[in-house]
PDB file of C-alpha atoms in Angstrom:
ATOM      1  CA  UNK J 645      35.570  23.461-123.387  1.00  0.00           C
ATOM      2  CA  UNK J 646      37.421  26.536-122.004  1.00  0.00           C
ATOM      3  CA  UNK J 647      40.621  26.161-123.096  1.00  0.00           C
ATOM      4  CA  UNK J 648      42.387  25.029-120.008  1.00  0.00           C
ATOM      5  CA  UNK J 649      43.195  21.561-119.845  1.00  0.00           C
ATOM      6  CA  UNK J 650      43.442  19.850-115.954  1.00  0.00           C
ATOM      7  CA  UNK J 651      44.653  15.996-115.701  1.00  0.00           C
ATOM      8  CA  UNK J 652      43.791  14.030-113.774  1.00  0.00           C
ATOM      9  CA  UNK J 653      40.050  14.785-113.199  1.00  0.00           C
ATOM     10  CA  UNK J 654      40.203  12.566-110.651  1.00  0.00           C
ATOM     11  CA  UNK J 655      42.648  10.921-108.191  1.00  0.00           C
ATOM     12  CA  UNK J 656      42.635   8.777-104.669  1.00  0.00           C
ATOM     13  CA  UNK J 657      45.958   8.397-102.952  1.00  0.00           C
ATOM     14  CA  UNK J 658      46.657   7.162 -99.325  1.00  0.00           C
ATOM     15  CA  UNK J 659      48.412   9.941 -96.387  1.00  0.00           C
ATOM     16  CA  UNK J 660      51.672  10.856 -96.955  1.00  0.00           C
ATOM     17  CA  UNK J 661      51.516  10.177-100.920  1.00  0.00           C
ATOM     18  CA  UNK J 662      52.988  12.773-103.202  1.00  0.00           C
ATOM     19  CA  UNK J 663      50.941  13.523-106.773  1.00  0.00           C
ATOM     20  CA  UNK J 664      51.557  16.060-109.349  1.00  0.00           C
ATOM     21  CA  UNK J 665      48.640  17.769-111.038  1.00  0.00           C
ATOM     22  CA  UNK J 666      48.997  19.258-114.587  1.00  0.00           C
ATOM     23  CA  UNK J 667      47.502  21.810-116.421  1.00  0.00           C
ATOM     24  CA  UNK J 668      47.824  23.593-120.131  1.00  0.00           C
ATOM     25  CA  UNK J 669      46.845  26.948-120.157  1.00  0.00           C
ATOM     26  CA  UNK J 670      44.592  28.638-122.781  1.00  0.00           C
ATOM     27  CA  UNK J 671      46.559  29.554-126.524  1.00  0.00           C
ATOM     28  CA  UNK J 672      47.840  32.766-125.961  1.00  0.00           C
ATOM     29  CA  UNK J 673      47.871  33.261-122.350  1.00  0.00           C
ATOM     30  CA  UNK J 674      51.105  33.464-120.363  1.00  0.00           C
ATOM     31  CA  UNK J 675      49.876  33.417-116.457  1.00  0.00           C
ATOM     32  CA  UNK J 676      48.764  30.089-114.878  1.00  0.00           C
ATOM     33  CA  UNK J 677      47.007  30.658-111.389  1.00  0.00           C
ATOM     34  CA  UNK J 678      46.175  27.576-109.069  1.00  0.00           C
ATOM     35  CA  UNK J 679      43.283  27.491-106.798  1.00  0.00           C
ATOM     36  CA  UNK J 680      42.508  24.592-104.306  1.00  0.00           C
ATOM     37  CA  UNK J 681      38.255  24.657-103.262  1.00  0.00           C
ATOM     38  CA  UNK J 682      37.337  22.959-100.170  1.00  0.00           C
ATOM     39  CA  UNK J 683      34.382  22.740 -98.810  1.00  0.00           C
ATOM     40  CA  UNK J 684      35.478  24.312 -95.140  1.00  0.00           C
ATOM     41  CA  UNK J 685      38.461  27.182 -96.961  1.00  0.00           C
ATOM     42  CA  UNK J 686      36.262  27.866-100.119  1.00  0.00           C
ATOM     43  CA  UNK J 687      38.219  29.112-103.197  1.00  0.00           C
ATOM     44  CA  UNK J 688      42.012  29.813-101.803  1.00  0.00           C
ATOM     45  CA  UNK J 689      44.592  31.137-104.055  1.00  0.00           C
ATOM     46  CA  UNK J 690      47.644  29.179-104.067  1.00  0.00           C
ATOM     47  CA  UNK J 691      50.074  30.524-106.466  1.00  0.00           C
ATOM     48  CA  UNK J 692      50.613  32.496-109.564  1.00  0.00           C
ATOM     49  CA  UNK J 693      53.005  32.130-112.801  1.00  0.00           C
ATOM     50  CA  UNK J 694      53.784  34.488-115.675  1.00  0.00           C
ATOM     51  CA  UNK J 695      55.717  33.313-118.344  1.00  0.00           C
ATOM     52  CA  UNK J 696      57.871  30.676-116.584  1.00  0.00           C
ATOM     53  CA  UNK J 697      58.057  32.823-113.382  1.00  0.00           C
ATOM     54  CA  UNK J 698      56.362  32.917-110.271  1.00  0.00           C
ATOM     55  CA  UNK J 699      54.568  35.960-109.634  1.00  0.00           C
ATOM     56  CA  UNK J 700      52.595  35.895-106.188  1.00  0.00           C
ATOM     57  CA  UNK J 701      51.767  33.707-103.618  1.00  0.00           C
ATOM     58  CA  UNK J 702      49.041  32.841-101.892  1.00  0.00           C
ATOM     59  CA  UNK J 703      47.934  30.393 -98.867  1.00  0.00           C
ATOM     60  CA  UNK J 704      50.196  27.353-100.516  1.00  0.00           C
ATOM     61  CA  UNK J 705      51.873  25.118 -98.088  1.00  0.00           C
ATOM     62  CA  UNK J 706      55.197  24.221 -97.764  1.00  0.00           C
ATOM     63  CA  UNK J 707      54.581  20.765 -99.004  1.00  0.00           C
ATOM     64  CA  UNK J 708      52.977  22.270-101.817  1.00  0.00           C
ATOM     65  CA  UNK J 709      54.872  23.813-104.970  1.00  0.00           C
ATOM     66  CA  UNK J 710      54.294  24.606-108.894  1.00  0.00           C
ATOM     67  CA  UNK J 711      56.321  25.657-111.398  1.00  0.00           C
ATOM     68  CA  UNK J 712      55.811  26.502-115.215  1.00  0.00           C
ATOM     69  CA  UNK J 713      57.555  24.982-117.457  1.00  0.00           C
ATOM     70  CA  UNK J 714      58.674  26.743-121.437  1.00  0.00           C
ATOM     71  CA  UNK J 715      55.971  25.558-123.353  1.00  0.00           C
ATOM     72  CA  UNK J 716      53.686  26.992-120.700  1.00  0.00           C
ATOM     73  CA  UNK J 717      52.477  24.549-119.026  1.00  0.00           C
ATOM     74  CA  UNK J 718      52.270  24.186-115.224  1.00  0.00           C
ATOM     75  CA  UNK J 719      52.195  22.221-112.852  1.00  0.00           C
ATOM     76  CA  UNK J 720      51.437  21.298-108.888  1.00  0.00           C
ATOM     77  CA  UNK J 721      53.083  19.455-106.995  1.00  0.00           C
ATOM     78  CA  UNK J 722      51.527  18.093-103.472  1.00  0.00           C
ATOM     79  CA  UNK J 723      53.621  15.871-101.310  1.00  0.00           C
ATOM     80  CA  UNK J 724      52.775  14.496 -97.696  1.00  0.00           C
ATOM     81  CA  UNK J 725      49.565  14.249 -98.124  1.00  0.00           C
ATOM     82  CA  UNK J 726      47.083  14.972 -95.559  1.00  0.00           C
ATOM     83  CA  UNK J 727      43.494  14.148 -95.113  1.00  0.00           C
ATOM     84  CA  UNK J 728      42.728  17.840 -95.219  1.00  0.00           C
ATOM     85  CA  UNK J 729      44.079  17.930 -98.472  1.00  0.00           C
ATOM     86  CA  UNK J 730      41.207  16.486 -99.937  1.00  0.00           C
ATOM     87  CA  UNK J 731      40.030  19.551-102.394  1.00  0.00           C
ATOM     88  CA  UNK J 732      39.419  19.877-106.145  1.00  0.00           C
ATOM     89  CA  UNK J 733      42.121  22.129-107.365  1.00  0.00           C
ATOM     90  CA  UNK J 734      41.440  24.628-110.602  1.00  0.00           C
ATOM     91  CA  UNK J 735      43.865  25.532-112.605  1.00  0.00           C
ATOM     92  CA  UNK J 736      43.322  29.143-114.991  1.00  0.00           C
ATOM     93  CA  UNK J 737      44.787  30.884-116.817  1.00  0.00           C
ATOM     94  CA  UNK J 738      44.731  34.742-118.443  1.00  0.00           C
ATOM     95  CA  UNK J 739      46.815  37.215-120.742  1.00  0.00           C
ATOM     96  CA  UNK J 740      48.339  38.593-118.341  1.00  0.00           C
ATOM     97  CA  UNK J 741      48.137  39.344-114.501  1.00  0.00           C
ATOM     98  CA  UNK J 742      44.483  39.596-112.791  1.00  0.00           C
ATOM     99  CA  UNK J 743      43.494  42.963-113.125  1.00  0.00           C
ATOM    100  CA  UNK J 744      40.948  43.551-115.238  1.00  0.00           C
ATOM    101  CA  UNK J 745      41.548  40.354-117.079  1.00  0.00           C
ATOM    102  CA  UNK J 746      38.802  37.982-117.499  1.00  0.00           C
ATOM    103  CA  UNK J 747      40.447  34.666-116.001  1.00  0.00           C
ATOM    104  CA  UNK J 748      39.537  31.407-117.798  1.00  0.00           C
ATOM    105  CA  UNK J 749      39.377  28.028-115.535  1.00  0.00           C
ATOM    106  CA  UNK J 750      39.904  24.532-116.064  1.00  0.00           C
ATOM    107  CA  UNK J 751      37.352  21.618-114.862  1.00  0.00           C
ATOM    108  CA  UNK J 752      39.362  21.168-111.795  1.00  0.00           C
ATOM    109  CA  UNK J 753      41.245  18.187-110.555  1.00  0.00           C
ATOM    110  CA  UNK J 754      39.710  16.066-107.663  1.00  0.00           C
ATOM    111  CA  UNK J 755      41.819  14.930-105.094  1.00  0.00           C
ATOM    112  CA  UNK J 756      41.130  12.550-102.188  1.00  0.00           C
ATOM    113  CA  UNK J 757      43.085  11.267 -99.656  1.00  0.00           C
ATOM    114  CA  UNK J 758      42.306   8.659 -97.714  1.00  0.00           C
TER     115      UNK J 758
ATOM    116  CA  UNK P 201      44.522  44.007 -99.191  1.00  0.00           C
ATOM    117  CA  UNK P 202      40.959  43.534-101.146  1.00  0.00           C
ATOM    118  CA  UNK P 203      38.139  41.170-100.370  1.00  0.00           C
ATOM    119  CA  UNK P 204      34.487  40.084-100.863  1.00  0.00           C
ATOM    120  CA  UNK P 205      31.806  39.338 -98.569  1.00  0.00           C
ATOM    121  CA  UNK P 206      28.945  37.695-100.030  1.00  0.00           C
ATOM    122  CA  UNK P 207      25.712  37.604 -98.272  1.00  0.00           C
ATOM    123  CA  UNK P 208      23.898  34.247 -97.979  1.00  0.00           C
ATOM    124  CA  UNK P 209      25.548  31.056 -98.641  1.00  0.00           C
ATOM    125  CA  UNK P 210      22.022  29.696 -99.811  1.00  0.00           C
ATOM    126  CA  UNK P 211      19.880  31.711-101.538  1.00  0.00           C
ATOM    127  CA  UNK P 212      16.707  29.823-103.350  1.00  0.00           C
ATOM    128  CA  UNK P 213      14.132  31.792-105.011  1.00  0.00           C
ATOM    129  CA  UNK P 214      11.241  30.024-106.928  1.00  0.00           C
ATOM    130  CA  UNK P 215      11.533  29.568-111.051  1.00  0.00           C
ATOM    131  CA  UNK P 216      10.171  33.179-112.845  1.00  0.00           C
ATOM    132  CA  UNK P 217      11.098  35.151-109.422  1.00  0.00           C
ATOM    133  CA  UNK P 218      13.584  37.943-109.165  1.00  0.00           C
ATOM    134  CA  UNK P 219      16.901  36.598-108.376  1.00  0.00           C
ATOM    135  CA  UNK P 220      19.354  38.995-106.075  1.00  0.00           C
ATOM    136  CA  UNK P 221      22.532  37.860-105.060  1.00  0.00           C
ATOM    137  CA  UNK P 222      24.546  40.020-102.622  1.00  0.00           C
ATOM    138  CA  UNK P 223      28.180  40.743-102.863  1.00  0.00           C
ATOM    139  CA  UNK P 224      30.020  43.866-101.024  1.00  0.00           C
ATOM    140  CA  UNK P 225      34.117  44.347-101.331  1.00  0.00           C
ATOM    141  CA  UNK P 226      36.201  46.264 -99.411  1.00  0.00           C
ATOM    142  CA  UNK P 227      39.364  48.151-101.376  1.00  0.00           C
ATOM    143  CA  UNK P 228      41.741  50.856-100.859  1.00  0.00           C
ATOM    144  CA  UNK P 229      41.629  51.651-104.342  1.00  0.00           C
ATOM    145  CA  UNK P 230      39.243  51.443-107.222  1.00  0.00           C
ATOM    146  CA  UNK P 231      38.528  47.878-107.859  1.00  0.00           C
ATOM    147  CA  UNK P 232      37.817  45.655-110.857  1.00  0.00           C
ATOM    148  CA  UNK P 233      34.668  42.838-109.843  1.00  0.00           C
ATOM    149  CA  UNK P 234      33.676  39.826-111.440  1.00  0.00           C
ATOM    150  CA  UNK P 235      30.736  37.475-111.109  1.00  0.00           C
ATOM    151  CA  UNK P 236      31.437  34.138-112.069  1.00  0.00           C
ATOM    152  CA  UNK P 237      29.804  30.691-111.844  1.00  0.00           C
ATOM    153  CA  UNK P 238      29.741  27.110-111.226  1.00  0.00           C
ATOM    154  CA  UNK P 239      27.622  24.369-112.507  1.00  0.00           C
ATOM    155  CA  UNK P 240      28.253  21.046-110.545  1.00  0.00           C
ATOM    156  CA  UNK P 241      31.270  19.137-111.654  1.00  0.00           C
ATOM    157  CA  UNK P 242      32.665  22.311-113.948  1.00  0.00           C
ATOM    158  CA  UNK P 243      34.774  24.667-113.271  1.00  0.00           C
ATOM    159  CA  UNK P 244      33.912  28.548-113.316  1.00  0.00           C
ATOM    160  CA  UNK P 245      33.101  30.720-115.786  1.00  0.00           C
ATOM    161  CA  UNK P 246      32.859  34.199-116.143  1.00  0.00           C
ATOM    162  CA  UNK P 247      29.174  36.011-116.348  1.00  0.00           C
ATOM    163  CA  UNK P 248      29.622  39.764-115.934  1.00  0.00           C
ATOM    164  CA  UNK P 249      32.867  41.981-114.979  1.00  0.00           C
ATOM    165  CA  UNK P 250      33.132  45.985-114.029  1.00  0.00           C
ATOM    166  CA  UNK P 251      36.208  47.480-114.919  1.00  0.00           C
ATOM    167  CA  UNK P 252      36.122  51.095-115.514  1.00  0.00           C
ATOM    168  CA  UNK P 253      32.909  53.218-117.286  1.00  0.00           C
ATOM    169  CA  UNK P 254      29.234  52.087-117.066  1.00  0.00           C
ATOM    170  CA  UNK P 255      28.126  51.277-113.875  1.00  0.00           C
ATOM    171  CA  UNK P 256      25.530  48.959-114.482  1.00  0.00           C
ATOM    172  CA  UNK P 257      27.113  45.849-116.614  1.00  0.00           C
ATOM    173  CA  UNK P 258      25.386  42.987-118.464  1.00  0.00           C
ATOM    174  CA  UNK P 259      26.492  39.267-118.559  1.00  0.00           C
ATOM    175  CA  UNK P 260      24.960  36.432-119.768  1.00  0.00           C
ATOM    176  CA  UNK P 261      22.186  34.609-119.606  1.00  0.00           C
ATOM    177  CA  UNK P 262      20.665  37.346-118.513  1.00  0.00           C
ATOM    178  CA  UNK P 263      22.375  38.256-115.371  1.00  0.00           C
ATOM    179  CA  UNK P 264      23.675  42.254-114.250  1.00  0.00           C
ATOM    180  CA  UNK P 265      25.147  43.881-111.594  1.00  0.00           C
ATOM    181  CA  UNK P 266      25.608  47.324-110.547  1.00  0.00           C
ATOM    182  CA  UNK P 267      28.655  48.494-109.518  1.00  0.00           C
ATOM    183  CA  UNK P 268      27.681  51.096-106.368  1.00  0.00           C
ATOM    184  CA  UNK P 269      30.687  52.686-104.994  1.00  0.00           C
ATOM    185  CA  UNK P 270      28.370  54.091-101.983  1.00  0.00           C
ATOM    186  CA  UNK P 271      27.800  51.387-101.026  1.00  0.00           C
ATOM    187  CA  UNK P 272      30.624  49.291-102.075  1.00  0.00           C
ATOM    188  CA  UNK P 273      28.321  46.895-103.340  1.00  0.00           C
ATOM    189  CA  UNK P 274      28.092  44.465-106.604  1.00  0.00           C
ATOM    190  CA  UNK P 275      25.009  42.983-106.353  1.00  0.00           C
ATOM    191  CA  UNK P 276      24.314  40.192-108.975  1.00  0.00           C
ATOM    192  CA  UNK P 277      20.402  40.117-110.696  1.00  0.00           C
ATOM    193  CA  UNK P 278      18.353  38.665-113.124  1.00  0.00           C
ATOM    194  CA  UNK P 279      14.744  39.575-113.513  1.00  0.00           C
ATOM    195  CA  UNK P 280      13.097  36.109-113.700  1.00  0.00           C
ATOM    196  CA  UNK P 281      14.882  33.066-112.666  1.00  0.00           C
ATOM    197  CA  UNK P 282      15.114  29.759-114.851  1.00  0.00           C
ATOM    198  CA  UNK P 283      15.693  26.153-113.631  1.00  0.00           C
ATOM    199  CA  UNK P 284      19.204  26.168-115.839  1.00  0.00           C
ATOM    200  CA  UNK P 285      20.995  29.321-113.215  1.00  0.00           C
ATOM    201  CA  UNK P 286      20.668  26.518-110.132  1.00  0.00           C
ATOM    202  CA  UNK P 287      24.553  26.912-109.594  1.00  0.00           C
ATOM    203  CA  UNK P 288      27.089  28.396-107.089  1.00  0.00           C
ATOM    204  CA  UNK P 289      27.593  31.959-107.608  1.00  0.00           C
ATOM    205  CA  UNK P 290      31.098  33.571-106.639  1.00  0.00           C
ATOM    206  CA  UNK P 291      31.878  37.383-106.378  1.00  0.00           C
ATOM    207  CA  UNK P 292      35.496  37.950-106.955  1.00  0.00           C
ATOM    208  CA  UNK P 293      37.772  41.224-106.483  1.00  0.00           C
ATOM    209  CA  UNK P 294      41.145  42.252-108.132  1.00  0.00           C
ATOM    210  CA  UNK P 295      42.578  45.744-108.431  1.00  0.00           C
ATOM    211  CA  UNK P 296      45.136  47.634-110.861  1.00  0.00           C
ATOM    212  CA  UNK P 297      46.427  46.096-113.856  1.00  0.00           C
ATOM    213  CA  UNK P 298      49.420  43.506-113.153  1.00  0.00           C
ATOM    214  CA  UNK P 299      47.437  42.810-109.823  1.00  0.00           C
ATOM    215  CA  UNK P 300      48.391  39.054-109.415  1.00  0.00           C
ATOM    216  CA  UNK P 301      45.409  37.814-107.881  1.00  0.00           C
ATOM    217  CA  UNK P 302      42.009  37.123-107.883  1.00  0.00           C
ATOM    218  CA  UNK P 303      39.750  37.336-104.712  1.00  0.00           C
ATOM    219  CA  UNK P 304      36.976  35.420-104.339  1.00  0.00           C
ATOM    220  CA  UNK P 305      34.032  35.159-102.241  1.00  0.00           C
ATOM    221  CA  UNK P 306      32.890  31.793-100.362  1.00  0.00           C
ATOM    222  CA  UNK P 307      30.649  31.929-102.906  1.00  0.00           C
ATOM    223  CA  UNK P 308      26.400  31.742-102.592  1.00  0.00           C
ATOM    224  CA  UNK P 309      24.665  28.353-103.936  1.00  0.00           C
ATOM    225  CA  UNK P 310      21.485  29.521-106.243  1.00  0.00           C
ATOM    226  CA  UNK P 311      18.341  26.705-105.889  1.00  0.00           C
ATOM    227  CA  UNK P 312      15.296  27.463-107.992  1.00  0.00           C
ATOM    228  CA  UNK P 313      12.392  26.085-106.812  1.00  0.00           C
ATOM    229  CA  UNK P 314       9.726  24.716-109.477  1.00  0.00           C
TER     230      UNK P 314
END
């Protein structure tokens, strides 16, 4: 167990669904990082969080958004689903920004949309 | 902007042969690397990272990488390969402290071969 807690582990929807994926960052750390894996994009960056505030941006769509919430925890929204959306998504988390901090991942959520 | 290219999206070496994974970045300033890796169904974990100091850095299960600023290279080895390091391998790149963002390579799928 690493720490970081990702629900659902798994989910189906249809096209043009919306679903929210949660995750609970590791005790102590205060930046929350979301990464979607797919087979064709690898691992993409979608967006980071530090302490309730967003802190960089990555390839996340339009449709997509997160936020962090006081108690640390974050979460991703995804809404109009596409087919191409099918992914798992990690959630990690670390101290502080990347740098030269070790960054500690979840299991991953797996979407598919069908 | 910093990135990874890893070399061979399959590598499969047979079980008590030298394993050598290949990972070069490209950065306009020094960099901090990271191997990490994933077993199916699990998320990543960390085996080695280079920050500042000692060139040549030991992870776990018996896995290092040298840090070669020549050759901007961070190749990943471990003397004699075991059925248990059959996972995907992914070389990952962030710079300066606060840096926001971790980089990672499309990552190169280890098979040992019995």
């Amino acid at each position: 167990d690493s720490g970081v807690t990702q629900t659902p582990k798994h989910l189906i929807t249809a096209t043009g669904q919306r679903v929210t994926l949660r995750c609970s960052p590791r005790s102590g750390d205060l930046s929350v990082y979301w990464y979607q894996q797919s087979l064709d994009q690898g691992l993409q960056f979608l967006i980071q969080y530090y302490n309730g505030e967003e802190r960089a941006k990555g390839n996340i769509l339009e449709r997509f958004s997160a936020q962090q919430f006081p108690d640390l925890h974050s979460e991703l929204n995804l809404s109009s689903l596409e087919l191409g959306d099918s992914a798992l998504y990690f959630c990690a988390s670390s101290v502080e920004g990347a740098g030269a901090n070790v960054l500690t991942f979840g299991a991953g959520s797996r979407l598919t949309v069908l | 902007a910093q990135s990874v290219t890893q070399l061979g999206s399959h590598v499969s070496v047979s079980e008590g042969a030298l394993v050598l994974l290949r990972c070069n970045y490209s950065s306009s300033v020094p960099p901090y690397l990271f191997w990490y890796v994933q077993y199916p169904n699990q998320g990543l974990q960390l085996l080695l990272k280079y920050t500042t100091g000692a060139t040549l850095v030991k992870g776990i299960n018996g896995f290092e990488a040298e840090f070669k600023k020549s050759e901007t290279s961070f190749h990943l080895t471990k003397p004699s390969a075991h059925m248990s390091d059959a996972a995907e391998y992914f070389c990952a790149v962030s710079v300066y402290f606060g840096n926001e963002k971790l980089t990672f390579g499309t990552g190169t799928r280890l098979t040992i071969i019995p």
